[in-house]
Amino acid sequence: MATATTELDLNDPRRRPPLVTGEQDLHSITETVSKIAERPKPPRAWYVAFAIASSLTLMFFSLIGYLVYEGTGIWGNNSPVFWAWPIVNFVFWVGIGHAGTLISAILFLFRQNWRTSINRFAEAMTIFAVICAAIFPGIHVGRVWFAYWLFPLPSTDLAMWPNFRSPLLWDVFAVSTYGTVSLLFWYMGMIPDLATFRDRATGKIRKMLYGIFSLGWTGSARHWSRYEIAYGLLAALAAPLVLSVHTIVSFDFAVSQLPGWHTTIFPPYFVAGAVFSGFAMVVTLMVPAREFFGLKDLVTMRHLENMNKIILATGSMVGYAYAMEFFIAWYSGNGYEQFAFVNRAFGPYAWAYWTMVSCNLLAPQLFWFRKVRTTPWMMVVICIFVNIGMWFERFVICITSLSRDFLPSSWGYYSPTKIDVLMLLGSFGLFFTLFLLFCRYLPIVAMSEVKAYLPDAQPHGDDHH
Amino acid sequence: MATVVEPLTTKQPKTQPVAGWLVQFADAQQLLDAAKKTNAAGLKDLDAFSPYPIHGLDAAVGMRRTRLPWLVLGAGLSGTIIAILLQWWTNAVDYPFLISGKPLFSLPANIPVAFELTILLAAFAAFFGMLAFNGLPRLRNPLFRQPEFRRVTDDAFFLYIPRQTACDTSEQLTKLLDATEVQGVHEIHEDEPAGPLPTVVKYGLIILGTLAMVPPLMVLKAMNEHSEEPRVHIVPNMDFQPQAKPQNPSPFFSDGRAARPQVEGTVAWGDLEEDDAYYRGIRPGGEQPVPARPASFEGGAAEEKASDESAAGSAASDDKAPAAPPQQAEPGANPMEEPEPDWVTQFPLPVTSELMERGRQRYNIYCAVCHGLAGDGDGLVARRAMELQQSTWVPPTSLHSPPVREQPVGKLFNTVTNGIRKMPGYASQITTEDRWAIVLYVRALQRSRHATVGDVPEDLVPQLRDLP
């Protein structure tokens, strides 16, 4: 029934389709979303997924323990490739996070109301991705117990300060600010919905926990007024922030003088890639989630199609950047730069380069077809390809440039160790563990926001508008 | 319906006075209309409650626009200022970071951190300011005792009218409201004053607070204490790494040395230095020591005289093996025992006034502290050492002593490069060209002590005669 309505709405260009389908009212939205977290037992698939994800998480943390004890020698990092998988994984995860902030902040500022059903979900993804991302540079320092030296803390025994002209320090500030602001944004958006959970809670523990975390929210008009202003301000702050984060991540590379890294296209190219991979991850997670949790009326095909259009757009931007890199390498007349790019496409890592191109540039082009954009399994397959491709993009950037720089006598070929592979897998485990817990215990759709955009939700004929 | 002002619950503390009334409405439109109406009737401190934000409701209950944006602006600006000051103070003042000759403080490099801190503090202000202005968290609220009020986060709409002179009884309230729209009226009683904390909670907090003090106190104690115990190595294999250190033995290599000698027949990058005269002060092909010849101190030490290479044999000790006991190490004082290389006697680079000036500058920086500005061996370090009567101190040689004056420039250059006796070599600190410049300046110093009128240009001689 719901699908039929969706198709009809989507196909009729004269009508602006409603954001939610299936005769929703205030109470039915509350019911649909709250039931997910209130069910005494989640679906069997949840248990299976959680068992796998939490085992991987456990493995991840055991490996981190091993790393702390044994040192970074357990990784494949070695001369000349000292920035290997840990940095690739870091950039990959930070990029994934960007879609969440983009959906919640930038689409909010542009009054793209269709974001309301998916923003909570995407923001949660941001937080979890940033957690996964922050772990990698943290453990990459080797002596993890000195990681606090990254921050400008006054210290009597060190008697020195970090170098503020280093992009790596900018990165520390950018990623920690990004994580903090995303968390505030996510939590603040959740307060009214946590209050809904509190008011529906039956068990004592649930009542207490949701009660504490909803901070005594009453839905007062005075509170809503300040809340909306604060939310708008946070969105306005988060929008440039999200652009700055991947810009600064790209500075880690672009500010160095390595051929293939030292290019001015990196900031916009990285941001487009981040949005691209982030949206792909949202779709990858959203399609099964709306299936399992019965959210098809709140997260409609229109939402998915819009996201697929964004993936197509950003994917093409990324493809343009690939082409432009080659053009600039030729146009610069710099032999090292030219070699770096010829080496990428036809050198020992050509397999990685062409994996990247086919996953990132070619796969999303299928989204030109409406059929592909609106068929759940097809979009999931393409989005998984995009995620693989975006991981390889960072691999190509990081590894090919480092493995063959100016001096042929110092060239090398990088191979990861088993630990590298297991740690990447483990970070996925952590991400999905957090995600499954989120689906089980927290409001996965912003109920109060969806309610505010229902037809007839707002009073008519008053002078405020 | 509205006439029935019956409390719907027994949970309300009847002993407390009525604080106000909670009036329920069916939808947002009715709530907004009622709020406007009661506000127009002059009632104060109204509040409305809804599951989602309703536009215009804040104004309808008589709320002024919040000052939150100004707070956020202030916090953001202070973030910018803090970040700039932090970067300036840490990297340019407290711990000057000189990297690649870049300025210690440059705004462009500080923009990213300033930007991030601006956003961070502004975001904190937006979130915590919103909570503070809203009086949240507030877990104890008389409204929560009303079971109907739970639906406010689901699908119910309420208007709260506090008890005031214009509306003191439920009858007055009924007159104010449109009976057809009201779904129910609930009497809200004031909260009972909060009792003392339960004993368990009180003592629990005291114990927790005390325990929380333990770690910082331990840190403070450790910081102010000197321990004789060896350091604890939590991760020993990171502290003691099986790596080869220079000058250490290693069982791994057959010769037992950790440091690897250069592979035979190879030259390290930048180490070729083919020009013997320039890099080592030796005549090309003159690495082989020339047979010792008796010292002949006749003849000037002027570098222009190519014939004074015979003086080369006079030096006492081989610089490469400074084994001579320091006290008797006056150069040339001992009879020649070891063969000397064939030192160059002419400068292997053009002698210019720029080179001389450079040499003076370098000499005053590197040499004068011991040898003295005029080369008499009475630099500040030397004088201080003599004052302290350091037994291990070898007084620096006066550059005007005859044996030094006799030395060919190649030998002087070698001494600057590799050191002699207690004097260290300066090759790592002074470039080759600058070492030659220093030698040139030393030659000038030496000549100044033994100059004749004939050395002065003709046209300047009259001036000399006028000197006091």
PDB file of C-alpha atoms in Angstrom, chain B residues 303-304 347-361 433-434 436-441 443-444:
ATOM      1  CA  GLU B 303     101.151  32.770   2.591  1.00  0.00           C
ATOM      2  CA  GLU B 304     102.122  34.364  -0.669  1.00  0.00           C
ATOM      3  CA  PHE B 347      94.742  29.764  -0.437  1.00  0.00           C
ATOM      4  CA  PRO B 348      92.796  27.414  -2.724  1.00  0.00           C
ATOM      5  CA  LEU B 349      90.125  30.084  -3.223  1.00  0.00           C
ATOM      6  CA  PRO B 350      90.235  33.726  -4.302  1.00  0.00           C
ATOM      7  CA  VAL B 351      91.351  36.042  -1.533  1.00  0.00           C
ATOM      8  CA  THR B 352      89.049  39.036  -1.442  1.00  0.00           C
ATOM      9  CA  SER B 353      88.153  41.721   1.043  1.00  0.00           C
ATOM     10  CA  GLU B 354      84.694  40.099   1.357  1.00  0.00           C
ATOM     11  CA  LEU B 355      86.348  36.863   2.408  1.00  0.00           C
ATOM     12  CA  MET B 356      88.464  38.759   4.903  1.00  0.00           C
ATOM     13  CA  GLU B 357      85.422  40.495   6.342  1.00  0.00           C
ATOM     14  CA  ARG B 358      83.586  37.169   6.536  1.00  0.00           C
ATOM     15  CA  GLY B 359      86.579  35.645   8.253  1.00  0.00           C
ATOM     16  CA  ARG B 360      86.678  38.410  10.830  1.00  0.00           C
ATOM     17  CA  GLN B 361      83.016  37.894  11.590  1.00  0.00           C
ATOM     18  CA  GLU B 433      84.590  28.317   2.800  1.00  0.00           C
ATOM     19  CA  ASP B 434      84.128  30.004   6.154  1.00  0.00           C
ATOM     20  CA  TRP B 436      89.233  29.300   4.897  1.00  0.00           C
ATOM     21  CA  ALA B 437      87.939  32.781   5.644  1.00  0.00           C
ATOM     22  CA  ILE B 438      88.915  32.329   9.268  1.00  0.00           C
ATOM     23  CA  VAL B 439      92.379  31.161   8.254  1.00  0.00           C
ATOM     24  CA  LEU B 440      92.712  34.272   6.108  1.00  0.00           C
ATOM     25  CA  TYR B 441      91.735  36.475   9.013  1.00  0.00           C
ATOM     26  CA  ARG B 443      96.884  35.377   8.810  1.00  0.00           C
ATOM     27  CA  ALA B 444      95.930  39.027   8.836  1.00  0.00           C
TER      28      ALA B 444
END
